[in-house]
mmCIF file of C-alpha atoms in Angstrom:
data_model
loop_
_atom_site.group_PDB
_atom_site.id
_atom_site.type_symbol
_atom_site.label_atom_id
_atom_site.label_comp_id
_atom_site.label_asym_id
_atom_site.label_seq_id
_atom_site.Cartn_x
_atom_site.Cartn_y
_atom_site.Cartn_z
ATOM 1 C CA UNK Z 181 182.882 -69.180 -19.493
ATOM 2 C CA UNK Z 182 180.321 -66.364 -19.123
ATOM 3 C CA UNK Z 183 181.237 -62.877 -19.829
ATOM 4 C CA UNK Z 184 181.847 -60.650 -16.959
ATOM 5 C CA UNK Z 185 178.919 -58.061 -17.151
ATOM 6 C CA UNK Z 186 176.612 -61.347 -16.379
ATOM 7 C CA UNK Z 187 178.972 -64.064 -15.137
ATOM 8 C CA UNK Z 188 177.534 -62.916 -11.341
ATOM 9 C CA UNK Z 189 173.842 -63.302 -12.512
ATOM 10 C CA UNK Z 190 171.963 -66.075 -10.671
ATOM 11 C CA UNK Z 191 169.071 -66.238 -12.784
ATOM 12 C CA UNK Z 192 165.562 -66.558 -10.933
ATOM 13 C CA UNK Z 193 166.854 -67.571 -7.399
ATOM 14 C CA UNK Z 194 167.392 -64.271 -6.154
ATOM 15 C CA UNK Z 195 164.365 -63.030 -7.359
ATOM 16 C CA UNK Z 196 162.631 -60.564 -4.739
ATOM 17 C CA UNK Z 197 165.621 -61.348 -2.287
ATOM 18 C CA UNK Z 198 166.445 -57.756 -0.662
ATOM 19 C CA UNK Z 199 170.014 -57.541 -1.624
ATOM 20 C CA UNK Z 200 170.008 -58.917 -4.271
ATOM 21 C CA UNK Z 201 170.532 -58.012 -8.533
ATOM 22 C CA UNK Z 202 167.578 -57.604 -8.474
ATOM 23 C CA UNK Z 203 166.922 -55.233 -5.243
ATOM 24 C CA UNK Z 204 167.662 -51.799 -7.778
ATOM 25 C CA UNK Z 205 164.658 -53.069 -10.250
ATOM 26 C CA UNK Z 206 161.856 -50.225 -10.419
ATOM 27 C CA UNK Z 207 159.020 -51.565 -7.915
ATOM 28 C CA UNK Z 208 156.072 -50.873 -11.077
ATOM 29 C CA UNK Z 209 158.313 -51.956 -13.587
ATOM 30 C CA UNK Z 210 159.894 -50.750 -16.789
ATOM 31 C CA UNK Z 211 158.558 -50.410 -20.449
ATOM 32 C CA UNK Z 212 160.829 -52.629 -21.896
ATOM 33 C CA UNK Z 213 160.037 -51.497 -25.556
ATOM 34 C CA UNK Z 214 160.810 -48.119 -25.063
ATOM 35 C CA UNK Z 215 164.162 -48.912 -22.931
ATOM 36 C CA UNK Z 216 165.234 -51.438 -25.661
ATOM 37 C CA UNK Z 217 164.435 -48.447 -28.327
ATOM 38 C CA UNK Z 218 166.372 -45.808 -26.656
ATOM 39 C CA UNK Z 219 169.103 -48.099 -25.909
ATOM 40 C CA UNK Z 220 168.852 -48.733 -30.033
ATOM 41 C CA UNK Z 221 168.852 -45.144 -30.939
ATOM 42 C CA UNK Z 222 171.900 -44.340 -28.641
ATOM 43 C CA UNK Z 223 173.937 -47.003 -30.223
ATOM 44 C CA UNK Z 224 173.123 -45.861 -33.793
ATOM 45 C CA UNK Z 225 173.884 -42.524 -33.171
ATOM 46 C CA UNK Z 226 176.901 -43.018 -32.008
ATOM 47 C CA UNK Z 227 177.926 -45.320 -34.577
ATOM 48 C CA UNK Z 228 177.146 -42.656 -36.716
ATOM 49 C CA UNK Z 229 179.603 -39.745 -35.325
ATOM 50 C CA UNK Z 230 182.257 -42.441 -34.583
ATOM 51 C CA UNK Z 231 182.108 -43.227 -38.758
ATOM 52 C CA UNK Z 232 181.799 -39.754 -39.502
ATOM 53 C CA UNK Z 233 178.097 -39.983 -40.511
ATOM 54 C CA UNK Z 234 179.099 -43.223 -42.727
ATOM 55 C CA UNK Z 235 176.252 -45.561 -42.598
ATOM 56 C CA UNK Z 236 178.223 -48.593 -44.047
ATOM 57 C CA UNK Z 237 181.171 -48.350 -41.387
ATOM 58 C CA UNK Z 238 178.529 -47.794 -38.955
ATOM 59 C CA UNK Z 239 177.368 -50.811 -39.626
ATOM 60 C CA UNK Z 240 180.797 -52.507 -39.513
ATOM 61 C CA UNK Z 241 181.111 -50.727 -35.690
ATOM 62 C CA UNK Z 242 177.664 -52.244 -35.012
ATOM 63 C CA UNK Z 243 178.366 -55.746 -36.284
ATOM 64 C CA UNK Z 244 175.055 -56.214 -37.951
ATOM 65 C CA UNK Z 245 174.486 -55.833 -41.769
ATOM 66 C CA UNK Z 246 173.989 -52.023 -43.861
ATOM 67 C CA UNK Z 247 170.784 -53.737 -44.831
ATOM 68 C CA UNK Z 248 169.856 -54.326 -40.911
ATOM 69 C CA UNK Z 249 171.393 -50.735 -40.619
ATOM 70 C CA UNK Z 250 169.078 -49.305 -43.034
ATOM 71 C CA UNK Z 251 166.022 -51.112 -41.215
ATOM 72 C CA UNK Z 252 167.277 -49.426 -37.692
ATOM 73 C CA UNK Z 253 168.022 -46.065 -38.800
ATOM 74 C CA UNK Z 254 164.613 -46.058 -41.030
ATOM 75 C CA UNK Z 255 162.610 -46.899 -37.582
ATOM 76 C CA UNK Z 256 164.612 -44.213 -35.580
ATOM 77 C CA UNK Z 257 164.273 -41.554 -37.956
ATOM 78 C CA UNK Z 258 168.206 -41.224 -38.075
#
């Protein structure tokens, strides 16, 4: 069983169908880099104020390792 935030995707077939998932996609497209690094940065950061500015229960929040951690917060300046 899928989980709900993409149990209603349908993959390629709706593709450029007007009504479809994909109908609110930006018509130039998006810089996926930079979305995926924001998106990184928020989640940090707010690992960090939920652990009171403890990087090893931030991790813990996160699910990924201090050591992964470490690498994040090194390439978001944090």
């Amino acid at each position: 069983m899928l989980p709900d935030r993409i149990a209603g995707y349908s993959g390629a077939s709706s593709m450029g169908v007007p009504g479809s998932q994909t109908a609110g996609f930006p018509v130039d497209g998006v810089d996926f880099e930079k979305e995926i690094a924001e998106a990184e940065r928020r989640y940090l950061q707010a690992a960090l104020e939920k652990a009171g500015g403890v990087r090893t229960r931030a991790s813990e929040l996160l699910k990924i390792s201090y050591r992964s951690f470490r690498h994040y917060a090194k390439k978001h300046n944090l």
